[in-house]
Amino acid sequence: PGIVFTAGANASPPGTAADFRDCYDPHWRRHRERTRPAPGNHDYESPGATPYFAYFGDNAGPAGLGYYSYVAGPWLVISLNSEVLAGLGSPQQQWLRTQLTTSRARCTMAYWHKPLFTSGPNGPNPHMREIWRTLYDFDVDLVITAHDHLYERFAPQDPDGRADPMRGIRQITVGTGGGPLHSPITTAPNREVIGIGYGVLKLTLADGGYQWEFVPVPGNPFTDSGIGLCH
């Protein structure tokens, strides 16, 4: 039981209907009705990410937008789109602010594809900074990203990458779903853990806190787990 979520680049590249049919579908179709995806850059290698929206249907939110929210137990969960405009005043940023303004959830997490902070070869994605700043302004607790094909966990930090144990957001990058693995090229500030190997992230969202556990595929010795409290 539970929700399955993705952090983009779901059947890459280039995210065609055939890629979803031949690559994604054999392994994950049995979970499709409970999957809440986010799109990534490879999904958009097909114009408008049309195969992505067609495959996931209503579970991907309003067709063509790529951002939406839902409730998971006591949490508000927000799936965002790093492949469209995300700066200050953009439709996505304004929508996000409205969602957070009207939410009464004590705990909130968000996920999208391209990370603001990373030690990986794709580098940081500053176009997501205003999204992070909006999340920070409303005391969001957890962000999950992908794009770099590795696992990386950060200590809570503010939108400018300064450690902030009181109000900061924890980012965990989990780009370990099947593409060729990456090695880090630097050590990003506030990095706590990095690991190379395939696996998935299991989250347990409780009232007032959360647990994370990286579940590796057989043969991958790397694991990571911990707990966090909501702001």
Rosetta silent file (secondary structure, phi, psi, omega in degrees, C-alpha in Angstrom):
SEQUENCE: PGIVFTAGANASPPGTAADFRDCYDPHWRRHRERTRPAPGNHDYESPGATPYFAYFGDNAGPAGLGYYSYVAGPWLVISLNSEVLAGLGSPQQQWLRTQLTTSRARCTMAYWHKPLFTSGPNGPNPHMREIWRTLYDFDVDLVITAHDHLYERFAPQDPDGRADPMRGIRQITVGTGGGPLHSPITTAPNREVIGIGYGVLKLTLADGGYQWEFVPVPGNPFTDSGIGLCH
SCORE:     score description
SCORE:     0.000 S_00000001
   1 L     0.000  162.910  178.713    0.000    0.000    0.000 S_00000001
   2 L   120.069 -174.000 -178.299    0.980    3.621   -0.352 S_00000001
   3 L  -108.373  136.566  170.034    1.867    6.101   -3.082 S_00000001
   4 E  -100.976  132.460  176.774    4.558    5.638   -5.704 S_00000001
   5 E  -129.019  153.999  176.982    6.108    8.869   -6.984 S_00000001
   6 L  -121.456  155.799 -179.148    8.680    9.643   -9.644 S_00000001
   7 L  -115.490   34.090  170.098   11.106   12.546   -9.955 S_00000001
   8 L    96.610  167.342 -174.847   11.245   12.852  -13.727 S_00000001
   9 L    53.600   59.038 -168.689   12.952   11.374  -16.792 S_00000001
  10 L   -74.962  -35.485  178.767   10.568    8.472  -16.512 S_00000001
  11 L  -142.664   82.302 -165.910   11.361    6.645  -19.772 S_00000001
  12 L  -117.115  158.705  -30.643   14.463    8.259  -21.128 S_00000001
  13 L   -89.257  168.270   -2.831   15.500    9.150  -23.728 S_00000001
  14 L  -104.577   29.396  174.435   13.572   10.540  -25.546 S_00000001
  15 L    71.326   34.822  177.768   10.346    9.769  -23.674 S_00000001
  16 L   -80.414  169.279  175.374    8.312    8.520  -26.616 S_00000001
  17 H   -58.693  -36.705  177.867    5.189    6.409  -26.315 S_00000001
  18 H   -65.509  -36.030  177.446    7.344    3.435  -27.345 S_00000001
  19 H   -64.422  -43.245  177.195    9.789    4.183  -24.509 S_00000001
  20 H   -64.049  -39.466 -178.785    6.967    4.163  -21.973 S_00000001
  21 H   -68.781  -42.868 -170.101    5.598    0.945  -23.485 S_00000001
  22 H   -94.883  -25.196 -175.072    8.897   -0.944  -23.770 S_00000001
  23 H  -107.099  -55.676 -176.073   10.974    0.443  -20.885 S_00000001
  24 H   -76.489  -46.396 -169.839    8.745    1.812  -18.129 S_00000001
  25 H   -59.849  -42.315 -177.715    5.634   -0.287  -18.554 S_00000001
  26 H   -60.489  -27.017 -174.124    7.091   -3.805  -18.051 S_00000001
  27 H  -101.333  -34.355 -168.515    8.405   -2.889  -14.608 S_00000001
  28 H  -119.575   -2.385 -178.247    6.096   -0.237  -13.172 S_00000001
  29 H   -57.468  -36.412 -177.708    2.727   -0.601  -14.889 S_00000001
  30 H   -62.043  -16.986  179.135    1.363   -2.613  -11.945 S_00000001
  31 H  -104.686    3.883 -167.674    1.792    0.531   -9.807 S_00000001
  32 H   -61.721  -37.555 -176.292    0.487    3.047  -12.355 S_00000001
  33 H   -66.367  -20.655  178.772   -2.873    3.690  -10.695 S_00000001
  34 H  -113.621   18.378 -179.845   -1.109    4.785   -7.483 S_00000001
  35 E   -97.856  131.524  176.507    1.816    6.612   -9.123 S_00000001
  36 E  -117.343  100.394 -170.532    2.088   10.393   -8.889 S_00000001
  37 L   -89.830  166.862  163.573    4.821   11.462  -11.330 S_00000001
  38 L  -126.378  148.874  179.394    6.872   14.542  -12.063 S_00000001
  39 L   -86.930  158.099  176.267    8.288   15.246  -15.533 S_00000001
  40 L  -131.431 -178.472 -175.082   11.958   15.615  -16.435 S_00000001
  41 L   -62.464  -36.292 -179.433   14.065   16.883  -19.300 S_00000001
  42 L   -70.340  -30.430  174.446   14.022   13.579  -21.181 S_00000001
  43 H   -60.894  -34.420 -178.473   10.219   13.497  -21.032 S_00000001
  44 H   -85.075    1.068  169.721   10.301   16.831  -22.849 S_00000001
  45 H   -67.546  -22.178  166.653   12.496   15.466  -25.633 S_00000001
  46 L   -90.892  127.705 -171.341    9.121   14.465  -27.001 S_00000001
  47 H   -49.418  126.086  178.291    7.337   17.749  -27.840 S_00000001
  48 H    67.937   10.718 -175.486    5.300   18.996  -24.924 S_00000001
  49 H    52.196   34.021 -175.297    6.050   15.764  -23.034 S_00000001
  50 H   -57.662  -44.035  177.815    2.874   14.491  -24.696 S_00000001
  51 H   -62.103  -35.423  176.560    3.631   10.758  -24.200 S_00000001
  52 H   -59.944  -51.440 -178.486    4.311   11.415  -20.491 S_00000001
  53 H   -66.235  -35.069  178.993    0.951   13.111  -19.962 S_00000001
  54 H   -68.398  -38.813 -176.566   -0.837   10.459  -22.036 S_00000001
  55 H   -69.419  -45.721 -175.213    0.725    7.583  -20.107 S_00000001
  56 H   -88.981  -17.966  175.989    0.024    8.865  -16.593 S_00000001
  57 H    59.942 -139.062 -176.252   -3.263   10.603  -17.387 S_00000001
  58 H   -61.081  -24.359 -179.550   -5.012   12.387  -14.539 S_00000001
  59 H   -66.661  -15.922  178.225   -2.328   11.235  -12.083 S_00000001
  60 H   -93.081    8.849 -179.477    0.086   13.703  -13.715 S_00000001
  61 L    81.369 -171.110 -178.323   -2.167   16.649  -12.926 S_00000001
  62 L   -56.755  129.934 -176.531   -3.662   19.034  -15.502 S_00000001
  63 L   -55.892  130.798  176.584   -2.460   18.071  -18.976 S_00000001
  64 L    91.792  -20.410 -179.204    0.396   20.220  -20.189 S_00000001
  65 L   -84.178  -55.455 -179.368    1.200   21.896  -16.856 S_00000001
  66 L    84.340   12.231  172.802    3.266   19.266  -15.066 S_00000001
  67 L  -140.176  142.709 -174.759    2.633   20.623  -11.552 S_00000001
  68 E  -168.867  173.097  178.987   -0.094   19.721   -9.078 S_00000001
  69 E  -137.043  162.015  176.210   -0.612   18.849   -5.407 S_00000001
  70 E  -156.482  170.138 -179.373   -2.285   16.143   -3.355 S_00000001
  71 E  -106.098  133.235  175.051   -2.706   15.039    0.236 S_00000001
  72 E  -125.494   99.182 -175.452   -0.836   12.045    1.677 S_00000001
  73 L    59.570 -127.308 -179.425   -2.056   11.387    5.221 S_00000001
  74 L   -85.694    6.118 -174.653   -1.266   14.517    7.260 S_00000001
  75 E  -104.638  146.695  161.890    1.053   15.897    4.555 S_00000001
  76 E   -92.101  128.909  179.186    0.608   18.233    1.608 S_00000001
  77 E  -118.897  132.917 -174.927    2.677   16.875   -1.302 S_00000001
  78 E  -124.918  120.825  175.037    3.535   19.058   -4.297 S_00000001
  79 E   -98.347  122.712 -174.241    4.826   17.756   -7.622 S_00000001
  80 L  -115.637  172.477 -172.893    6.572   20.514   -9.569 S_00000001
  81 L  -126.257  107.003 -179.823    7.996   20.934  -13.064 S_00000001
  82 L   -82.031    0.647 -175.872   11.616   21.990  -13.502 S_00000001
  83 L  -101.259    2.252  175.942   11.226   21.967  -17.300 S_00000001
  84 L  -125.963  177.755 -177.513    8.958   25.017  -17.560 S_00000001
  85 L   -57.201  133.794 -177.059    9.202   28.575  -16.251 S_00000001
  86 L  -137.676    8.122 -178.010    9.791   28.609  -12.504 S_00000001
  87 L   -76.245  177.604  179.535   11.110   32.090  -11.750 S_00000001
  88 L   -59.538  126.912  179.792    9.557   34.801   -9.626 S_00000001
  89 L    86.767   -4.284  177.429    6.158   35.717  -11.028 S_00000001
  90 L   -68.894  156.527  177.716    5.944   32.695  -13.312 S_00000001
  91 H   -54.774  -38.629 -179.537    2.588   30.888  -13.438 S_00000001
  92 H   -67.205  -43.277 -179.734    4.112   27.925  -11.621 S_00000001
  93 H   -66.263  -39.069  178.168    5.613   30.044   -8.836 S_00000001
  94 H   -67.653  -39.826  176.380    2.372   31.963   -8.362 S_00000001
  95 H   -61.541  -44.017 -179.686    0.377   28.719   -8.291 S_00000001
  96 H   -60.470  -44.658  179.733    2.787   27.284   -5.710 S_00000001
  97 H   -60.785  -39.668  178.227    2.420   30.327   -3.459 S_00000001
  98 H   -64.784  -42.938  178.236   -1.360   30.009   -3.603 S_00000001
  99 H   -58.806  -44.376 -177.266   -1.196   26.308   -2.712 S_00000001
 100 H   -73.378  -33.027  179.114    1.003   26.993    0.287 S_00000001
 101 H   -65.280  -37.825 -174.917   -1.022   30.011    1.403 S_00000001
 102 H   -91.347   -9.889 -177.941   -4.252   28.016    1.533 S_00000001
 103 L   -73.168  143.626  174.221   -2.792   24.800    2.975 S_00000001
 104 L  -113.229    8.887  179.671   -3.492   23.875    6.586 S_00000001
 105 L   -71.006  140.199  177.026   -1.110   20.893    6.598 S_00000001
 106 L   -73.435  -34.026 -174.248    1.568   20.956    9.270 S_00000001
 107 E  -120.692  142.244 -178.176    4.066   19.110    7.047 S_00000001
 108 E  -142.733  138.135  170.595    4.823   19.601    3.352 S_00000001
 109 E  -127.848  156.904  176.792    7.151   18.012    0.822 S_00000001
 110 E  -135.409  153.735  174.661    7.828   18.824   -2.815 S_00000001
 111 E  -145.324  149.281  177.406    9.535   16.972   -5.633 S_00000001
 112 L  -160.306 -174.055 -170.355   10.741   17.756   -9.136 S_00000001
 113 L   -89.267  -62.797 -170.930   13.491   16.718  -11.527 S_00000001
 114 L   -85.685  120.835 -174.651   16.453   19.143  -11.700 S_00000001
 115 L   -76.654  146.336  170.656   18.024   19.876   -8.289 S_00000001
 116 L   -68.850  -39.520 -177.492   18.984   23.321   -7.097 S_00000001
 117 L  -116.979  135.935  179.213   21.911   21.795   -5.202 S_00000001
 118 L  -163.697  152.560  170.090   24.102   18.959   -6.452 S_00000001
 119 L  -101.911    0.752 -172.504   27.613   17.541   -6.484 S_00000001
 120 L   -83.765  172.683 -173.610   26.918   15.738   -9.764 S_00000001
 121 L   -69.776  -19.766  178.034   28.155   16.430  -13.301 S_00000001
 122 L   -75.150  -18.176  175.899   24.959   18.135  -14.487 S_00000001
 123 L    79.208  167.771 -179.353   25.583   20.932  -12.008 S_00000001
 124 L   -68.870  161.145 -176.491   23.165   23.054   -9.962 S_00000001
 125 L  -123.543   82.156 -174.043   19.987   24.476  -11.470 S_00000001
 126 H   -64.252  -14.128  177.898   19.590   28.066  -10.255 S_00000001
 127 H   -67.467  -10.647  177.102   16.385   28.540  -12.242 S_00000001
 128 H   -96.580    6.632 -175.233   14.709   26.601   -9.401 S_00000001
 129 H   -66.848  -39.519 -179.719   15.900   29.007   -6.699 S_00000001
 130 H   -68.909  -31.597  172.361   12.699   31.078   -6.572 S_00000001
 131 H   -62.848  -47.040  178.110   10.681   27.886   -6.221 S_00000001
 132 H   -60.432  -41.725 -179.159   12.920   26.907   -3.307 S_00000001
 133 H   -62.618  -39.741  177.780   12.597   30.397   -1.838 S_00000001
 134 H   -64.227  -44.266  176.998    8.811   30.139   -1.976 S_00000001
 135 H   -60.372  -42.749 -179.759    8.924   26.741   -0.277 S_00000001
 136 H   -63.818  -40.660 -179.359   11.287   28.129    2.358 S_00000001
 137 H   -60.190  -26.758 -178.283    9.038   31.119    3.033 S_00000001
 138 L  -107.624   19.700  172.547    6.258   28.677    3.959 S_00000001
 139 L    59.956   38.108  174.359    8.428   26.342    6.081 S_00000001
 140 L   -65.731  149.556 -168.179    8.313   23.346    3.721 S_00000001
 141 L   -99.904  -35.215 -166.840   10.190   20.392    5.151 S_00000001
 142 E  -146.467  138.624  174.850   11.502   18.117    2.403 S_00000001
 143 E  -127.970  134.384  175.164   12.461   18.255   -1.293 S_00000001
 144 E  -117.099  133.764  178.121   13.177   15.246   -3.522 S_00000001
 145 E  -135.187 -176.261  179.255   14.949   15.636   -6.883 S_00000001
 146 L  -147.990 -126.877  174.957   16.787   13.532   -9.465 S_00000001
 147 L    76.008  -62.164  169.993   18.551   14.389  -12.808 S_00000001
 148 L   -76.410  132.901 -170.657   22.069   13.531  -11.602 S_00000001
 149 L   -86.423   69.149  179.700   22.240    9.731  -11.578 S_00000001
 150 L  -158.858  176.527  175.370   23.325    9.305   -7.973 S_00000001
 151 E  -112.441  130.884 -179.442   22.005    9.518   -4.420 S_00000001
 152 E  -148.182  127.038  179.596   22.806   12.641   -2.410 S_00000001
 153 E  -116.267  135.556 -178.809   21.383   13.878    0.881 S_00000001
 154 E  -113.404  151.975  168.153   21.843   17.405    2.206 S_00000001
 155 L   -69.840  155.119  177.987   21.460   18.966    5.619 S_00000001
 156 L   -53.842  134.988 -176.854   18.600   21.485    5.859 S_00000001
 157 E  -147.327  165.215 -178.883   19.542   24.704    4.049 S_00000001
 158 L   -91.695  179.818 -175.824   18.095   27.966    2.821 S_00000001
 159 L   -63.389  -20.560 -178.730   17.564   28.999   -0.835 S_00000001
 160 L   -98.789   11.395  174.919   21.094   30.393   -1.062 S_00000001
 161 L    81.380   20.194  176.274   22.753   27.201    0.148 S_00000001
 162 L   -95.534  135.857  178.371   23.435   28.271    3.728 S_00000001
 163 E   -57.850  134.842 -178.014   22.980   25.695    6.470 S_00000001
 164 L  -147.961   85.815 -176.453   19.788   26.371    8.392 S_00000001
 165 L   -67.809  -17.096 -176.784   18.920   23.695   10.962 S_00000001
 166 L   -88.646  -48.155 -174.700   15.867   25.592   12.204 S_00000001
 167 L  -118.932   -5.174 -173.897   13.977   26.529    9.013 S_00000001
 168 L   -66.596  160.008  178.979   16.001   24.937    6.249 S_00000001
 169 E  -102.491  134.263  174.137   14.690   22.378    3.764 S_00000001
 170 E   -84.237  129.207  174.319   16.320   18.960    3.429 S_00000001
 171 E  -109.164  133.099  171.585   16.997   17.933   -0.175 S_00000001
 172 E  -123.581  122.155  175.932   17.515   14.312   -1.194 S_00000001
 173 E   -95.784  127.669 -177.751   18.500   13.585   -4.783 S_00000001
 174 E  -132.066   77.643  179.496   17.522   10.105   -5.963 S_00000001
 175 L  -100.834   48.784 -167.329   18.544    9.727   -9.595 S_00000001
 176 L  -117.770   31.037 -172.512   19.070    5.993   -9.247 S_00000001
 177 L   -90.642   -6.095  178.039   16.228    4.535  -11.280 S_00000001
 178 L   152.708  -22.711  178.426   18.076    2.957  -14.182 S_00000001
 179 L   -70.186  164.185  177.885   20.094    5.380  -16.311 S_00000001
 180 L   -54.065  132.519 -173.323   23.911    5.106  -16.452 S_00000001
 181 L   -72.292  149.747  177.268   25.242    6.115  -13.045 S_00000001
 182 L  -106.672  154.881  169.604   27.158    9.350  -12.431 S_00000001
 183 L  -107.476  147.241  178.455   30.083   10.078  -10.151 S_00000001
 184 L   -65.664  150.021  177.232   30.263   13.338   -8.213 S_00000001
 185 L  -113.318   -5.232  179.260   32.589   16.018   -9.581 S_00000001
 186 L  -156.339  179.596  172.965   32.612   18.242   -6.493 S_00000001
 187 L  -118.539  102.779 -178.683   31.443   18.356   -2.878 S_00000001
 188 L   -66.879  145.969  176.472   28.470   20.653   -2.611 S_00000001
 189 L   -56.552  144.534  175.287   28.119   22.622    0.645 S_00000001
 190 L    72.089    8.925  176.393   25.987   20.975    3.330 S_00000001
 191 E   -68.466  133.571  178.469   26.208   17.542    1.735 S_00000001
 192 E  -104.064  -41.293 -174.638   25.773   14.809    4.328 S_00000001
 193 E  -144.562  142.043  169.944   25.764   11.577    2.309 S_00000001
 194 E  -137.753  143.708 -179.517   26.459   10.518   -1.257 S_00000001
 195 E  -147.845  149.317 -179.716   26.093    7.067   -2.789 S_00000001
 196 L  -118.601  123.021  178.924   26.370    5.492   -6.221 S_00000001
 197 L   151.647  156.984 -176.187   24.107    2.598   -7.140 S_00000001
 198 L   -79.143  149.518  177.668   20.591    1.731   -8.211 S_00000001
 199 E   165.542 -177.673  179.856   17.645    1.717   -5.847 S_00000001
 200 E  -127.149  161.799  177.877   14.539    3.560   -4.710 S_00000001
 201 E  -103.342  127.621  174.560   13.703    5.878   -1.819 S_00000001
 202 E  -104.093  125.741  178.009   11.046    4.826    0.671 S_00000001
 203 E  -115.221  137.718  172.045    9.417    7.636    2.636 S_00000001
 204 E  -116.700  111.879 -176.160    7.154    7.273    5.656 S_00000001
 205 E   -98.924  111.305 -177.298    5.214   10.485    6.235 S_00000001
 206 E  -110.456  174.854  178.130    3.907   10.711    9.785 S_00000001
 207 L   -74.277  103.922  178.192    2.159   13.382   11.802 S_00000001
 208 L    97.812   -0.469 -179.150    4.947   15.811   12.657 S_00000001
 209 E  -172.252 -176.335 -178.460    7.842   14.007   11.004 S_00000001
 210 E  -153.562  159.119  173.181    9.147   11.622    8.386 S_00000001
 211 E  -124.569  144.889  173.180   11.508    8.706    7.843 S_00000001
 212 E  -124.961  148.732  176.737   13.587    7.992    4.771 S_00000001
 213 E  -148.882  121.484  172.755   15.248    4.777    3.652 S_00000001
 214 E   -82.906  121.337 -177.689   17.210    4.161    0.471 S_00000001
 215 E  -104.574  106.030 -175.565   16.351    0.627   -0.657 S_00000001
 216 E   -80.202  158.636  170.851   19.108   -0.671   -2.972 S_00000001
 217 L   -71.500  158.697  176.712   18.772   -3.280   -5.676 S_00000001
 218 L   -54.575  132.800 -179.846   20.406   -6.647   -4.892 S_00000001
 219 L    97.095  -14.466  175.340   24.159   -6.324   -5.130 S_00000001
 220 L   -95.198  114.139 -175.349   24.307   -2.633   -4.283 S_00000001
 221 L   -79.196   -9.777 -175.300   25.752   -2.332   -0.759 S_00000001
 222 L   -75.501  133.807  171.887   24.874    1.344   -0.294 S_00000001
 223 L  -139.437  163.176  175.419   22.052    2.220    2.060 S_00000001
 224 E  -156.982  142.970  178.096   20.928    5.349    3.883 S_00000001
 225 E  -157.090  162.077  178.222   18.175    6.035    6.387 S_00000001
 226 E   175.401 -177.205  179.650   17.125    8.570    8.970 S_00000001
 227 E  -132.243  153.101  175.619   14.354   10.618   10.490 S_00000001
 228 E  -141.219  155.640  178.037   13.369   14.268   10.336 S_00000001
 229 E  -108.565  148.884  175.979   10.885   16.490   12.131 S_00000001
 230 L   -75.474  157.133 -179.259    8.567   18.997   10.542 S_00000001
 231 L   -67.484    0.000    0.000    9.048   22.689   11.209 S_00000001
